[in-house]
CSV table of C-alpha atoms and ligand atoms in Angstrom, one decimal:
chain,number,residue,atom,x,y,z
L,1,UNK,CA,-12.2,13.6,7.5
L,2,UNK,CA,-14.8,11.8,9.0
L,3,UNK,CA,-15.7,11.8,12.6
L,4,UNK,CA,-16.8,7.5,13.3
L,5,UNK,CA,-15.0,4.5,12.3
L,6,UNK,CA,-16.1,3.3,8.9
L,7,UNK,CA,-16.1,-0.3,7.5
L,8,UNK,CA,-16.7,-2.1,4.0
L,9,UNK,CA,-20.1,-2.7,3.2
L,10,UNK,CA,-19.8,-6.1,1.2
L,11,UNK,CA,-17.0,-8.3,0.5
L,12,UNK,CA,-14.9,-7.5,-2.2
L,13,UNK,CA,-12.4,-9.8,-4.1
L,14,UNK,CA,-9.4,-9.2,-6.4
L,15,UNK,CA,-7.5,-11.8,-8.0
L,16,UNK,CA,-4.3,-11.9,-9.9
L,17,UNK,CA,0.0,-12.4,-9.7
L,18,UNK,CA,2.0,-11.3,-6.9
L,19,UNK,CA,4.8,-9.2,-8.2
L,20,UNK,CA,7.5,-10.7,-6.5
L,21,UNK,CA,6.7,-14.4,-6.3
L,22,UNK,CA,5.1,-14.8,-9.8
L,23,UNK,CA,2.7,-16.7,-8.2
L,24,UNK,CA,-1.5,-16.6,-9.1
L,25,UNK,CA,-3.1,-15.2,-5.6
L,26,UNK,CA,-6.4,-14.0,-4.4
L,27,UNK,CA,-7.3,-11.4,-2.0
L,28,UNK,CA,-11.2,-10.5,-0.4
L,29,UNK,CA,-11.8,-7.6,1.7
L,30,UNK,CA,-14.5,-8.4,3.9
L,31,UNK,CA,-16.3,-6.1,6.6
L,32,UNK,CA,-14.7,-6.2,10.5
L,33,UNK,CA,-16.0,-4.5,14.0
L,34,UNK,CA,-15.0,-1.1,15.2
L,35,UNK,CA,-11.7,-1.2,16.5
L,36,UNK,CA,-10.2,-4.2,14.6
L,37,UNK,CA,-7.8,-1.9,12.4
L,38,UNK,CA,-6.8,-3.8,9.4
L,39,UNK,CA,-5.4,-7.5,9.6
L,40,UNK,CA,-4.1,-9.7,7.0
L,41,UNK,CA,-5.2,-13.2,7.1
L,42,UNK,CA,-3.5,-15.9,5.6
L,43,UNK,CA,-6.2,-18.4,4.5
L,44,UNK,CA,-3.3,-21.4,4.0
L,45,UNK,CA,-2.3,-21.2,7.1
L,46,UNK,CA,-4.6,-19.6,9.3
L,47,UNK,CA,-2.5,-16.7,10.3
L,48,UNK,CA,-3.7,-13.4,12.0
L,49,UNK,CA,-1.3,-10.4,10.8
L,50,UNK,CA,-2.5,-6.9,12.0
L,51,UNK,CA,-0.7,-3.8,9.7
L,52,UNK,CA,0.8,-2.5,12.2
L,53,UNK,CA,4.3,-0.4,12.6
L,54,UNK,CA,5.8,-2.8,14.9
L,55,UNK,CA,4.8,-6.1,12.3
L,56,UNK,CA,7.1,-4.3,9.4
L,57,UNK,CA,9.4,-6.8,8.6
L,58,UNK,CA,10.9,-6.0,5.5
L,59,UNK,CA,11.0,-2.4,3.0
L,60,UNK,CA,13.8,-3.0,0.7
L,61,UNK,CA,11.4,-3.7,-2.3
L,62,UNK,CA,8.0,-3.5,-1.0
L,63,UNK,CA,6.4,-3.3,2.2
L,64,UNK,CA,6.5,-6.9,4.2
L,65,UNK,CA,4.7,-7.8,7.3
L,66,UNK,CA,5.3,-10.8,9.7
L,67,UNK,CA,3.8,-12.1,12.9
L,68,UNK,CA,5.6,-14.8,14.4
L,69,UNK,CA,6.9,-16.6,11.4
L,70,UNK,CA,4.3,-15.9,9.0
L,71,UNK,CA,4.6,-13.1,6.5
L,72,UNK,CA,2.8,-11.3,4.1
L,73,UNK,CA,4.3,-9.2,1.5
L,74,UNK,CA,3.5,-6.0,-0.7
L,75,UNK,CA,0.2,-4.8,1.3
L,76,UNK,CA,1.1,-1.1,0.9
L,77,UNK,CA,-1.4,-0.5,-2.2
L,78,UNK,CA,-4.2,-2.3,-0.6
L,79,UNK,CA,-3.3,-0.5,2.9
L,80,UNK,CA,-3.0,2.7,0.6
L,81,UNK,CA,-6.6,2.6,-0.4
L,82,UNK,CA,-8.2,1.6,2.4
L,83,UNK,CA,-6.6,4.3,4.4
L,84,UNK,CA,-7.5,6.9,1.3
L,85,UNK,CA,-11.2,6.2,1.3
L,86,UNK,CA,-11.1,6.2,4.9
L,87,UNK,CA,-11.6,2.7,5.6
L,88,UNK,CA,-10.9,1.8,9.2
L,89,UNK,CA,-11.7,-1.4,10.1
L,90,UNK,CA,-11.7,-4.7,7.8
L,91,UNK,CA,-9.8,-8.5,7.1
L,92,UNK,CA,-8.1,-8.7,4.5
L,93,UNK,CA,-8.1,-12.7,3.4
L,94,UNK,CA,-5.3,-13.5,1.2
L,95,UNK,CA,-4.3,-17.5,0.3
L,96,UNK,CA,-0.6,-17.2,0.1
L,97,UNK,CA,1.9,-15.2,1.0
L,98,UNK,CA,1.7,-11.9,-1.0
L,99,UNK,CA,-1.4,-9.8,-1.9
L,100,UNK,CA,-2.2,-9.6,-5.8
L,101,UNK,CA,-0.3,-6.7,-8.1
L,102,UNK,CA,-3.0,-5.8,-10.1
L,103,UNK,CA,-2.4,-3.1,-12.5
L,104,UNK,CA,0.6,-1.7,-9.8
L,105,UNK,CA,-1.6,0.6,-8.8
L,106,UNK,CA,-4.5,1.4,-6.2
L,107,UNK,CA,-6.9,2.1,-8.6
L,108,UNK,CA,-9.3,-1.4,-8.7
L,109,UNK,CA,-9.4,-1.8,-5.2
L,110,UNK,CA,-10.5,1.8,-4.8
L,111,UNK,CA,-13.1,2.0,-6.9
L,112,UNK,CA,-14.6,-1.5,-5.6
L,113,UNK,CA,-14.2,0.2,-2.0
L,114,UNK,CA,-16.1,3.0,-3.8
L,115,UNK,CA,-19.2,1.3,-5.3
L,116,UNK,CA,-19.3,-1.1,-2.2
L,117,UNK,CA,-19.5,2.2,0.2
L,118,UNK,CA,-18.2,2.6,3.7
L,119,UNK,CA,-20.5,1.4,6.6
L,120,UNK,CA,-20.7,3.6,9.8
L,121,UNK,CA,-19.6,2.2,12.6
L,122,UNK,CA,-20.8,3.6,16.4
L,123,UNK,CA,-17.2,4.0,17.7
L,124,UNK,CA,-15.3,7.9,17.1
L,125,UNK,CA,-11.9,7.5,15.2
L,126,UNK,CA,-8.9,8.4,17.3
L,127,UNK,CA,-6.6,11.1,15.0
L,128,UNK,CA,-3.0,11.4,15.4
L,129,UNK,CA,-1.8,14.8,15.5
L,130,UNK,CA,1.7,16.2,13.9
L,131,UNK,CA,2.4,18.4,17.1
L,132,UNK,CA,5.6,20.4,16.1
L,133,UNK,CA,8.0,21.2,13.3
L,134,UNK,CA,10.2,18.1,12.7
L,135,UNK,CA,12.8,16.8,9.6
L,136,UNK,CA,13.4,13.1,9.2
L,137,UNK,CA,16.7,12.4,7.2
L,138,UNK,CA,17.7,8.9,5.8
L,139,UNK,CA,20.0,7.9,2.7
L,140,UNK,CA,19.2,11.0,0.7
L,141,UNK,CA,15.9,11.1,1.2
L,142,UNK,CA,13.7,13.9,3.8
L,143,UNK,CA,10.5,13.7,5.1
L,144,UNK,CA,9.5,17.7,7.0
L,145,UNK,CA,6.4,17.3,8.9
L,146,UNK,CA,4.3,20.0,10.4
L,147,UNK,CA,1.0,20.4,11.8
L,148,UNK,CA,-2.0,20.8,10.0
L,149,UNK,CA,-5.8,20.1,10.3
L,150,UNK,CA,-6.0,17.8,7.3
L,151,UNK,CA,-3.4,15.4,5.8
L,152,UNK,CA,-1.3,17.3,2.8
L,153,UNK,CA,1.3,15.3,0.9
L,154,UNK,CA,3.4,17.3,-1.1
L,155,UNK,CA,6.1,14.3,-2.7
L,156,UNK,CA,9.4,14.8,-4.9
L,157,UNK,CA,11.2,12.4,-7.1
L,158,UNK,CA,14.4,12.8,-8.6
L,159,UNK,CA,15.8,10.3,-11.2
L,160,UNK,CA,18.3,10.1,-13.5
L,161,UNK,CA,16.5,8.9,-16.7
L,162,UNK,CA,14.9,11.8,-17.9
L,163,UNK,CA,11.5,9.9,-18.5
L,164,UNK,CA,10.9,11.0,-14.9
L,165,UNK,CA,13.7,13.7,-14.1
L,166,UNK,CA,12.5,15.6,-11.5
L,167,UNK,CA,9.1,16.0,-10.7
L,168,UNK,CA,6.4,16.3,-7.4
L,169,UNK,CA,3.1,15.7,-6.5
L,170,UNK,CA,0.8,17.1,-3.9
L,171,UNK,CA,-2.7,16.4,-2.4
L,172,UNK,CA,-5.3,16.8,0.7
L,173,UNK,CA,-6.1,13.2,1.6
L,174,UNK,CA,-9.8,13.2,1.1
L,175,UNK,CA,-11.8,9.7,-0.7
L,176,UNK,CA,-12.3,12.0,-3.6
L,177,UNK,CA,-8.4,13.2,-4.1
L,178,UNK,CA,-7.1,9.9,-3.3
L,179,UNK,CA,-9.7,8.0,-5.7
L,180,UNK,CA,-9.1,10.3,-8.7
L,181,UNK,CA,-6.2,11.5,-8.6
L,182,UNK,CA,-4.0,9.3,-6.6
L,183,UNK,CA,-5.0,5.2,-7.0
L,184,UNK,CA,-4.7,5.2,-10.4
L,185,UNK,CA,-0.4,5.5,-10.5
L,186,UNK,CA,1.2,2.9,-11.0
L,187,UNK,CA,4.0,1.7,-9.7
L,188,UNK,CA,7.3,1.8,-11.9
L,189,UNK,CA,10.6,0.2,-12.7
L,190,UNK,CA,13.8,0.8,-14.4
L,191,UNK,CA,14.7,-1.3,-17.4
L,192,UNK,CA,18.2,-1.7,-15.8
L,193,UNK,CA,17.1,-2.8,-12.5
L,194,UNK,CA,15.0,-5.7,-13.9
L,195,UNK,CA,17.9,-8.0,-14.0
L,196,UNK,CA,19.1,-7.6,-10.8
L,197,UNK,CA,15.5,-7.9,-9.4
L,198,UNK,CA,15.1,-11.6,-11.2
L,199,UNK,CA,18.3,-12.6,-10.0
L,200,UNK,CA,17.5,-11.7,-6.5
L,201,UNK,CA,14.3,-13.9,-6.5
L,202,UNK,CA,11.9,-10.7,-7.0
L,203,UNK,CA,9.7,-9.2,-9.3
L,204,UNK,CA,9.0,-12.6,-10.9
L,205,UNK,CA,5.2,-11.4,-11.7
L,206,UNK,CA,6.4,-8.2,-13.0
L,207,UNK,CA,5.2,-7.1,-16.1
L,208,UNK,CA,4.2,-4.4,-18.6
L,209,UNK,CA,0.9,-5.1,-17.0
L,210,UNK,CA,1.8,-4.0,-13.7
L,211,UNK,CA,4.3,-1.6,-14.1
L,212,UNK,CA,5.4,1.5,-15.7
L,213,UNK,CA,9.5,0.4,-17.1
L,214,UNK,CA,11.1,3.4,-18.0
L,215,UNK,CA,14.6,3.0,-19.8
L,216,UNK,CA,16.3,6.7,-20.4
L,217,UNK,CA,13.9,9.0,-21.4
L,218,UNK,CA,11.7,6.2,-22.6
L,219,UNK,CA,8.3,4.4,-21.5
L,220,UNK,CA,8.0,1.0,-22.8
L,221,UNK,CA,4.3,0.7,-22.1
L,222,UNK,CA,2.7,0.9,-25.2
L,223,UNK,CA,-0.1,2.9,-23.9
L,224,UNK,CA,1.9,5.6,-22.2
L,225,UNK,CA,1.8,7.3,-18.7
L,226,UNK,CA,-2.0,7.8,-16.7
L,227,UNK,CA,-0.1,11.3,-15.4
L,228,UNK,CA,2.7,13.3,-16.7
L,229,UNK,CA,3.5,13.1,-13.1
L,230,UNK,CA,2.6,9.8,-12.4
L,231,UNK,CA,5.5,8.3,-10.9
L,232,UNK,CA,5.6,11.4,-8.1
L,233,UNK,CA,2.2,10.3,-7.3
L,234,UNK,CA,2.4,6.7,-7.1
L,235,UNK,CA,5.6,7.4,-4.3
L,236,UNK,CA,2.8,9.6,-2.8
L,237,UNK,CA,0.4,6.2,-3.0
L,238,UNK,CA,3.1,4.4,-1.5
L,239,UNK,CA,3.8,6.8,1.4
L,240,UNK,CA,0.0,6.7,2.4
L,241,UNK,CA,0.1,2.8,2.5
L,242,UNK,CA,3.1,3.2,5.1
L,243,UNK,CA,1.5,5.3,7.1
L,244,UNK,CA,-1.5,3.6,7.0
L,245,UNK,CA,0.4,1.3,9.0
L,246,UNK,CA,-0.1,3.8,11.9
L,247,UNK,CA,-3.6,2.8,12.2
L,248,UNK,CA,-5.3,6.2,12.8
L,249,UNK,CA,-6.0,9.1,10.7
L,250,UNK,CA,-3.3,12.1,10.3
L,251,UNK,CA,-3.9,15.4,10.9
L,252,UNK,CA,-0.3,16.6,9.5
L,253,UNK,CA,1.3,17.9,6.2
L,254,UNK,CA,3.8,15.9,5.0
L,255,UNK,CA,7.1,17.1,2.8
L,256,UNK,CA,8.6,14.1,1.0
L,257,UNK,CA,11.6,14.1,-0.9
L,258,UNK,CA,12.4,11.2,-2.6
L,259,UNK,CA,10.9,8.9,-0.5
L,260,UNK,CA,11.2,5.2,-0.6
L,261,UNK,CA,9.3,2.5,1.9
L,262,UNK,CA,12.1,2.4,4.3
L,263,UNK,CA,11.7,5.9,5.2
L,264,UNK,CA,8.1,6.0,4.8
L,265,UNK,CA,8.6,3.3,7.7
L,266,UNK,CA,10.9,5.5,9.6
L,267,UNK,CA,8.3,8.3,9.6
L,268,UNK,CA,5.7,6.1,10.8
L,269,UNK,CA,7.9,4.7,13.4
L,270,UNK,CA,8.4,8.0,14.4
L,271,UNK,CA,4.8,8.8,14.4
L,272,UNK,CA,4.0,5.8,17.0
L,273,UNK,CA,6.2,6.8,19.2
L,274,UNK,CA,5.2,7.4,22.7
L,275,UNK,CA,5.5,11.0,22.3
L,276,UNK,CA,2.8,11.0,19.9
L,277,UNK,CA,-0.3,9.9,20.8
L,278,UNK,CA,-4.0,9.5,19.3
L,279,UNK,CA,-6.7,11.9,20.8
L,280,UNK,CA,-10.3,11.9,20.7
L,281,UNK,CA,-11.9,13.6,17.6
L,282,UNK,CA,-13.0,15.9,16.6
L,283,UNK,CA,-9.6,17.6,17.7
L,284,UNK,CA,-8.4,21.2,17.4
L,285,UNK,CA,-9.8,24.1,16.0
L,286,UNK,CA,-8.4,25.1,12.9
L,287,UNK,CA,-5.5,27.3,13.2
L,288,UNK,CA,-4.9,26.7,16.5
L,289,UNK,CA,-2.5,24.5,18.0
L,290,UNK,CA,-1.8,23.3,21.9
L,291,UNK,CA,1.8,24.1,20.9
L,292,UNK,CA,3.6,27.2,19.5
L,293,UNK,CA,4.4,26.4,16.6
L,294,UNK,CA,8.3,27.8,15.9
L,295,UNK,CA,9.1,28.1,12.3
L,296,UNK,CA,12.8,28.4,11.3
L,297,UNK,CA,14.3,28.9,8.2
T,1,LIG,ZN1,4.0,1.0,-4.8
């Protein structure tokens, strides 16, 4: 992980549909000072929204932000990649309400991050720790966190198609991992739920360009899956653009099972609470801990 706050060096722009207005939207990354985090700006209204925990306003369907009465809406894949090629500090400009879908996945925006390269910045980053042992429970879903000197992932899905089934995905967060192996999944649907989406005024972009659909232990897209695994990984890409939302870098291994945004917000939540708490780097020595560490069974 590296030690000094890191920016974009050039602008970069992505343009395309939002998945759940339908509507044609552009996005441009573009360089910020140490210490400004990530913000959203809404170019049609002038807006300021930092990605924060506390600015979460929505995670049924995607991860929505809001500042006063202004929102912006599924930032967790552009979130995910700047937090996975360790990217502290930049604005993103967007001219409507909800950042472009892309492919569904993580992968354009990380390779532009990529051949732009990060800029050092003067300023140390401030890493959040995972002090002790702890289990988050929501709805059928677990996240077990424990210390740990770099960020580990290990993610589970269970569905009942059987074009998924049961499967689990696990990296290190380093540029490298995350560029490779993790940006490129995309993110997936069920051919059941479609109908229910449209009818609640989402997913009105959605389309075999943006999305995996999966009906039974089929894959419509005609060009199949990027990873037998890919739909454990892209929950993994999802779960690093929620806690991205923290706004420092996380030393702590993470066990995920089947994770969804509103308990990748719950985790994060957790993680901002006053009893953690961002320390200088560089920070312990590997294999040693302030705390004893008490395992249980
Ligand atoms: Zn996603």
């Amino acid at each position: 992980m590296r030690v000094f706050q890191h920016t974009i060096s050039n602008s970069l722009s992505f343009s395309g549909v939002g998945l759940h207005t339908g509507v044609d939207t552009s996005a441009k990354i573009v360089p910020a000072g140490p210490d400004t985090g990530i913000v959203f700006r809404r170019m049609d209204t002038g807006t300021e929204i930092p990605a924060t925990v506390e600015n979460v306003a929505e995670t049924a369907y995607a991860t929505v932000l809001s500042a006063g009465r202004e929102k912006i809406s599924t930032v967790e894949h552009f979130l995910a990649a700047l937090y996975g090629m360790e990217i502290d500090n930049a604005v993103i400009e967007v001219d409507g309400p909800e950042l472009p879908i892309l492919d569904g996945s993580a992968l354009e925006i990380s390779r532009a991050i990529a051949s732009s390269g990060p800029a050092r910045q003067d300023v140390r980053r401030q890493f959040l720790r995972v002090w002790e042992n702890d289990k988050i429970r929501q709805n059928g879903s677990m996240v077990a966190l424990s210390p740990a000197v770099e960020m580990e992932i290990l993610v589970t899905v269970d569905f009942p198609a059987s074009a998924i089934g049961r499967q689990w995905a696990k990296f290190t967060l380093t540029p490298e991992n995350f560029l490779k192996e993790i940006a490129p999944a995309r993110t997936f649907v069920l051919r059941e739920q479609i109908d229910a989406l449209r009818a609640a005024g989402l997913a009105k972009g959605g389309s075999l360009d943006n999305a995996i659909v999966v009906e039974g232990d089929k894959v419509h897209n005609t060009e199949g899956l990027r990873f037998p695994n890919e739909f454990a990984r892209h929950k993994l890409l999802d779960f690093i653009g929620d806690i991205a939302l923290l706004g420092h870098p996380v030393r702590g291994s993470f066990l995920a099972i089947r994770p969804g945004h509103t308990m990748n917000h719950a985790v994060a939540g957790y993680l901002a609470s006053p009893s953690y708490s961002a320390s200088p780097a560089p920070p312990v020595t590997p294999g040693k801990f302030p705390v004893d560490i008490q395992v249980t069974a």
